[in-house]
PDB file of C-alpha atoms in Angstrom:
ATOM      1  CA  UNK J   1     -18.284  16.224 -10.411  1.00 47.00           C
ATOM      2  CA  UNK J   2     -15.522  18.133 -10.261  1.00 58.00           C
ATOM      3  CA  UNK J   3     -12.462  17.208 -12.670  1.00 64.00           C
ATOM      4  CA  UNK J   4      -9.495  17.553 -10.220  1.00 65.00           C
ATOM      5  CA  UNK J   5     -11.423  15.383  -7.998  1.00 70.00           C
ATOM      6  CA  UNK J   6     -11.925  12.455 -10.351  1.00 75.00           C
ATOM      7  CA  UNK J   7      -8.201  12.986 -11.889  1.00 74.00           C
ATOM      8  CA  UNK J   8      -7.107  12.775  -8.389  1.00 73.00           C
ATOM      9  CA  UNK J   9      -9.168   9.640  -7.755  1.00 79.00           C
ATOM     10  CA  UNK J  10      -8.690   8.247 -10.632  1.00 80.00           C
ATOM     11  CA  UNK J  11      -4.391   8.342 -10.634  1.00 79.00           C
ATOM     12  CA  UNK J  12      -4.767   7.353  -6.649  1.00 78.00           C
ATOM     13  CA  UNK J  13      -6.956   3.994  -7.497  1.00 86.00           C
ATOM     14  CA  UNK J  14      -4.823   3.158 -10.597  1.00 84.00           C
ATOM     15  CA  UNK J  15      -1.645   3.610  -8.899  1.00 80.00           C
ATOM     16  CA  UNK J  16      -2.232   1.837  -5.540  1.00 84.00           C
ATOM     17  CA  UNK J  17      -2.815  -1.237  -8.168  1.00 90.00           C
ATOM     18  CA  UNK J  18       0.085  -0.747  -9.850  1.00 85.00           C
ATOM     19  CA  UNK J  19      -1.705   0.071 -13.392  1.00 86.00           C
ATOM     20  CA  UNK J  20       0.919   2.575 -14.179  1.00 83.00           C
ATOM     21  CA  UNK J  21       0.108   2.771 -17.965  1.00 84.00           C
ATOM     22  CA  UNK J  22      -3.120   3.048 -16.754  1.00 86.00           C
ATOM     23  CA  UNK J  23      -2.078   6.493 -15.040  1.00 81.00           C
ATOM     24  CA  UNK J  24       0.144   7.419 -17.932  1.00 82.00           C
ATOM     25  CA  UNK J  25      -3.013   7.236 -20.118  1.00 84.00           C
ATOM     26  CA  UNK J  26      -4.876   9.624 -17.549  1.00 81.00           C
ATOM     27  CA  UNK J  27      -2.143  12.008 -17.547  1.00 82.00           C
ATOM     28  CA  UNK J  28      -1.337  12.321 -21.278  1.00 82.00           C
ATOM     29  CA  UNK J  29      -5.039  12.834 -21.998  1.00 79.00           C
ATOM     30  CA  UNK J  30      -6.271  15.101 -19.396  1.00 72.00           C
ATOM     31  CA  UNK J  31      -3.380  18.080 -18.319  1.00 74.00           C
ATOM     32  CA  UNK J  32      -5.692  20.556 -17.510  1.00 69.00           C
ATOM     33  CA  UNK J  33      -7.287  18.607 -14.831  1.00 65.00           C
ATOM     34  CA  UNK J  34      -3.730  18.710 -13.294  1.00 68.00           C
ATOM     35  CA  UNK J  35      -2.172  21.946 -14.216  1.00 68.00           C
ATOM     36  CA  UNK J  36      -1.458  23.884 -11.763  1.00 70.00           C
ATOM     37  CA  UNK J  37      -2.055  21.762  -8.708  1.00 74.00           C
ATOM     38  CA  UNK J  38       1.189  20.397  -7.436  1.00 77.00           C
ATOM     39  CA  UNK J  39       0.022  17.058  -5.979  1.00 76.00           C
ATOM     40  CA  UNK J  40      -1.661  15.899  -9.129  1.00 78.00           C
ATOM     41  CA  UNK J  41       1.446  16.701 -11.201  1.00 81.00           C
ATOM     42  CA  UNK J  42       3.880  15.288  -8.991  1.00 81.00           C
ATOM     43  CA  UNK J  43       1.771  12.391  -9.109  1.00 79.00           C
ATOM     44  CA  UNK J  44       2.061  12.244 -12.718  1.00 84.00           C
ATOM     45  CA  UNK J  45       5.995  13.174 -12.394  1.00 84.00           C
ATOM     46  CA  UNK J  46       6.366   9.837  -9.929  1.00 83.00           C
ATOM     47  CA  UNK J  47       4.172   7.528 -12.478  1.00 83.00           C
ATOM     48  CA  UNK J  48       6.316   9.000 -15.207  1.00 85.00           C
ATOM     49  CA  UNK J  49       9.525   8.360 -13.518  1.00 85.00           C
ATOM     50  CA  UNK J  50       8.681   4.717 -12.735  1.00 83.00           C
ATOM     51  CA  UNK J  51       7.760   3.388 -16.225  1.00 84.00           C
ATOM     52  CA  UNK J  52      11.155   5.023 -17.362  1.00 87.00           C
ATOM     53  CA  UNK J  53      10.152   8.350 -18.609  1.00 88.00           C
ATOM     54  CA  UNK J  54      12.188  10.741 -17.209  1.00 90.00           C
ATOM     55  CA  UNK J  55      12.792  13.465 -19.034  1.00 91.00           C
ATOM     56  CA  UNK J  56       9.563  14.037 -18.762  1.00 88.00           C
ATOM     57  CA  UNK J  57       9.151  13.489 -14.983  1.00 88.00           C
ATOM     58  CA  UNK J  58      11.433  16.005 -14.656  1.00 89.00           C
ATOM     59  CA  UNK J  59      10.238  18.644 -16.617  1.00 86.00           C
ATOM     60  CA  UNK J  60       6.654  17.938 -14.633  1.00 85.00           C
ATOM     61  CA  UNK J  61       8.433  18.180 -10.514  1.00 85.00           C
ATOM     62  CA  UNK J  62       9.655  20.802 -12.292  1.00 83.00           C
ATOM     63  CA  UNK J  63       6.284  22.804 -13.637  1.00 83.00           C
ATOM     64  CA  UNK J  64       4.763  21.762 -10.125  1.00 78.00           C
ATOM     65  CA  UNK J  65       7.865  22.939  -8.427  1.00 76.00           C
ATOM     66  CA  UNK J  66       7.766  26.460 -10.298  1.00 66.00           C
ATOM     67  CA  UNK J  67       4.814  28.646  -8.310  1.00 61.00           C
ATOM     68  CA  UNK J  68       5.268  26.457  -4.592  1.00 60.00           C
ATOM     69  CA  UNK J  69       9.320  26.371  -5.104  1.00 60.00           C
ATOM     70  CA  UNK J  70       8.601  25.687  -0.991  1.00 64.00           C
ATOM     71  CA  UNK J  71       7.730  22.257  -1.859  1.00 81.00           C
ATOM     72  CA  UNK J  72       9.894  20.446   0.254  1.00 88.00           C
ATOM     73  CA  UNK J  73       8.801  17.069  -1.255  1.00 88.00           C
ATOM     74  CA  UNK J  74       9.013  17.981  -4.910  1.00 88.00           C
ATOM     75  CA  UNK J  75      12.972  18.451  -3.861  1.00 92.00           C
ATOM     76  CA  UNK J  76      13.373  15.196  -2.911  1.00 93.00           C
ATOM     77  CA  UNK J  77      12.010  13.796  -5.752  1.00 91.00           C
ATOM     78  CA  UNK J  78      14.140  15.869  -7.951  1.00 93.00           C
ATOM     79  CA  UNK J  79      17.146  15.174  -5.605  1.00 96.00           C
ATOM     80  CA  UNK J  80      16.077  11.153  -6.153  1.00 95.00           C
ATOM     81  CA  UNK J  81      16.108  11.491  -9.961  1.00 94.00           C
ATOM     82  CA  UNK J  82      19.329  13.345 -10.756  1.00 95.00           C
ATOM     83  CA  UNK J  83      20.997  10.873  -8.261  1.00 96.00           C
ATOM     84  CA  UNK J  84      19.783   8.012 -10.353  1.00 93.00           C
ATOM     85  CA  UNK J  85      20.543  10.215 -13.197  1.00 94.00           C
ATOM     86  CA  UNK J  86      24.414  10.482 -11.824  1.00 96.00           C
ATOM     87  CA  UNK J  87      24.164  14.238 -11.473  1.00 96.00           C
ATOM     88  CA  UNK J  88      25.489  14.221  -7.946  1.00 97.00           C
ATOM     89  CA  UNK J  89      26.163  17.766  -8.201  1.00 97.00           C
ATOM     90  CA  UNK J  90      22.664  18.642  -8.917  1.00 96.00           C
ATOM     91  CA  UNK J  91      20.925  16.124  -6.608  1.00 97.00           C
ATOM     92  CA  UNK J  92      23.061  18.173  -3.767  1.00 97.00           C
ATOM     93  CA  UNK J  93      21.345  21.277  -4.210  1.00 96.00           C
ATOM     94  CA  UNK J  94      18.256  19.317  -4.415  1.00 95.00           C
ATOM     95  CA  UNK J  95      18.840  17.996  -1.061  1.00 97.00           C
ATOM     96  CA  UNK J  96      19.773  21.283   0.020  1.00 96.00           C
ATOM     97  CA  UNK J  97      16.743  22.675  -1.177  1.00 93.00           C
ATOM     98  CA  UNK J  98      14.731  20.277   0.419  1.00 94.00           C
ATOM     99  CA  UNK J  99      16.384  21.050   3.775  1.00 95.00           C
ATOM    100  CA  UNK J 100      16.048  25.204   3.231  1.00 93.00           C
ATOM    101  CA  UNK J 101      11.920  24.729   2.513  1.00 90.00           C
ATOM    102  CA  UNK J 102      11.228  22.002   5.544  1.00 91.00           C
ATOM    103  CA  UNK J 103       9.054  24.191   7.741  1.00 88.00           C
ATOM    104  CA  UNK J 104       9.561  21.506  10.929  1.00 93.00           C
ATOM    105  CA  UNK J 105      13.086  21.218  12.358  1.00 95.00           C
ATOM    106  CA  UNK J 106      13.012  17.249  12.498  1.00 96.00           C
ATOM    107  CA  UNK J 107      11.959  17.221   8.839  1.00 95.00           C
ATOM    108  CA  UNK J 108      15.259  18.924   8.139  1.00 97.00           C
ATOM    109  CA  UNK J 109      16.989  16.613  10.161  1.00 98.00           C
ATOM    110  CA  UNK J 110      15.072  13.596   8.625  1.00 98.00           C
ATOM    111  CA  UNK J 111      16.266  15.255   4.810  1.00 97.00           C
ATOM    112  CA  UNK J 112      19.953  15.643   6.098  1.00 98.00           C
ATOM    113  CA  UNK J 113      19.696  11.713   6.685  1.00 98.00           C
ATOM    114  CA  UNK J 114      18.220  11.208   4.012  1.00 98.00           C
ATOM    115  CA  UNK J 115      20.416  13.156   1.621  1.00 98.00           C
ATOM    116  CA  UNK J 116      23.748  11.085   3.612  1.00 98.00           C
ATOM    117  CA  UNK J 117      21.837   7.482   3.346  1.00 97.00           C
ATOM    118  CA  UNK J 118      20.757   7.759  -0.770  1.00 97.00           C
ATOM    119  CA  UNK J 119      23.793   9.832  -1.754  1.00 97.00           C
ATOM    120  CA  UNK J 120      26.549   7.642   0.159  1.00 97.00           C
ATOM    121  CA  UNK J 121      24.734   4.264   0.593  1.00 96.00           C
ATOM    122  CA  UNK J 122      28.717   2.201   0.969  1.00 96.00           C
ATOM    123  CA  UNK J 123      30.369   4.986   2.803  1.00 97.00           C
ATOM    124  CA  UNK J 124      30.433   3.379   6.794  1.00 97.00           C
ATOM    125  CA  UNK J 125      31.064   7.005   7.922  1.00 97.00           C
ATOM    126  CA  UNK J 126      27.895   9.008   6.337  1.00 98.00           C
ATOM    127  CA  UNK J 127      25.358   6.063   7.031  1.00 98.00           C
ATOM    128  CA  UNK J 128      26.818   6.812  10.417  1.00 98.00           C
ATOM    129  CA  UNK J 129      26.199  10.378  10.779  1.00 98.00           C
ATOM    130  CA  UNK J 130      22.448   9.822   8.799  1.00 98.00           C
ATOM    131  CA  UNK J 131      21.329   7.562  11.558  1.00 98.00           C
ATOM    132  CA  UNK J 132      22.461  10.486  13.994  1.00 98.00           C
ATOM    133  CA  UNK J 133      20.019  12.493  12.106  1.00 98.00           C
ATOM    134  CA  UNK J 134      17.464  10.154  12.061  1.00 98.00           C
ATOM    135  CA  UNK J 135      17.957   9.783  15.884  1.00 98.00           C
ATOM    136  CA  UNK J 136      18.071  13.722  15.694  1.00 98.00           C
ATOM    137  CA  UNK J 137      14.546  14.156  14.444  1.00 97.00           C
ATOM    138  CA  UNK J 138      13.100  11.339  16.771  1.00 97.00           C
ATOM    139  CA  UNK J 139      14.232  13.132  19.824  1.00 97.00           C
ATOM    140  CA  UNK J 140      12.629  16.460  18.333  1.00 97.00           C
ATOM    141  CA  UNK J 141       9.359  14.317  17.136  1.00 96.00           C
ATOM    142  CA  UNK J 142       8.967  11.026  19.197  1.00 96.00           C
ATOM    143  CA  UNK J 143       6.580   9.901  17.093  1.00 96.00           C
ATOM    144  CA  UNK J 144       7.849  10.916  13.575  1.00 96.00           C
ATOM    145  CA  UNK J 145       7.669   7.574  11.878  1.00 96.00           C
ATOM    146  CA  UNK J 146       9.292   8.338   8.733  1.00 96.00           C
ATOM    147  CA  UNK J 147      12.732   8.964  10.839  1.00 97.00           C
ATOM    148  CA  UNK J 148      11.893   5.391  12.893  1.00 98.00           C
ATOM    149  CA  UNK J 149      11.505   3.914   9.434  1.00 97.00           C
ATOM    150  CA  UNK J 150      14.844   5.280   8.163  1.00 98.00           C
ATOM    151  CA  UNK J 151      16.637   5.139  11.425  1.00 98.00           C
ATOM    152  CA  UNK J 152      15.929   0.681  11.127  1.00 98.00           C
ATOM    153  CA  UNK J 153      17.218   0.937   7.749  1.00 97.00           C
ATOM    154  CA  UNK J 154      20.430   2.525   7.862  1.00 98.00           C
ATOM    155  CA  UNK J 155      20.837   0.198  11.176  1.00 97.00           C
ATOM    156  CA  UNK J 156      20.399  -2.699   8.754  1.00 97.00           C
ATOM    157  CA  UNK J 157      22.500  -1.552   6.332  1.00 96.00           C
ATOM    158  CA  UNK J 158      25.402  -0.563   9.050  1.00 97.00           C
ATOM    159  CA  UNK J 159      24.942  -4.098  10.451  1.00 96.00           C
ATOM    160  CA  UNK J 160      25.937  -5.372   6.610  1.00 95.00           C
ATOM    161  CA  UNK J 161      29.477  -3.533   7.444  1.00 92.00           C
TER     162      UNK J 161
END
């Protein structure tokens, strides 16, 4: 059995039932199985970053951003923790980043609401102009339903105004 395989299963199973310690056990005693394959590391970066450990989180998006700096997603993430870090400045360029590497057109529109919606969640004006992104990327890609899913909640959280 191949090692990346089990790591792989074995993070996936632990964290769909929530045994994040679990998955931090996995990942502190077995790198190699996820060295140098992004997926496996971000999903070590994410279980990291939930149980409060985010230094290292970022130092791992940031190993698995390193060789694939395409990686639209690993943007996002980084983008998601210097924004709960308060380092606005630096989630920006994340965001940015994220838009720059999206291969599909409404993925960059889905990022640019995205990057409005988390960075200005009270601001009436930028919730406004993310759901016009959202709406943006469901007109390029009907059935895109990570822009539906947005699009209802920065509706619900315009309706709060």
């Amino acid at each position: 059995v191949r090692s990346d395989l089990l790591f792989s299963a074995l993070t996936r199973d632990n964290l769909r039932a929530g045994n994040h310690e679990r998955v931090l056990e996995i990942c502190e005693r077995h790198p190699e199985a996820y060295m140098g394959n992004w997926s496996m590391m971000r999903s070590c970066a994410r279980n990291y970053l939930k149980l409060g450990r985010v230094q290292q989180a970022e130092l791992l998006f940031k190993k698995a951003i390193y060789p694939h700096s395409g990686l639209m997603v690993i943007h996002l993430d980084l983008a998601r923790l210097h924004l709960g870090q308060g380092k606005r400045d630096a989630a920006r360029m994340d965001y940015e980043k994220a838009i720059e590497t999206a291969r599909q057109p409404y993925y960059r529109e889905l990022i640019r609401g995205v990057a409005l919606h988390e960075m200005y969640p009270n601001d009436r004006g930028r919730l406004v102009k993310a759901r016009e992104h959202y709406r943006q990327a469901l007109l390029i890609e009907p059935q895109f339903a990570q822009a539906r899913r947005r699009l209802e909640l920065v509706d619900a959280r315009l309706e709060q105004f």
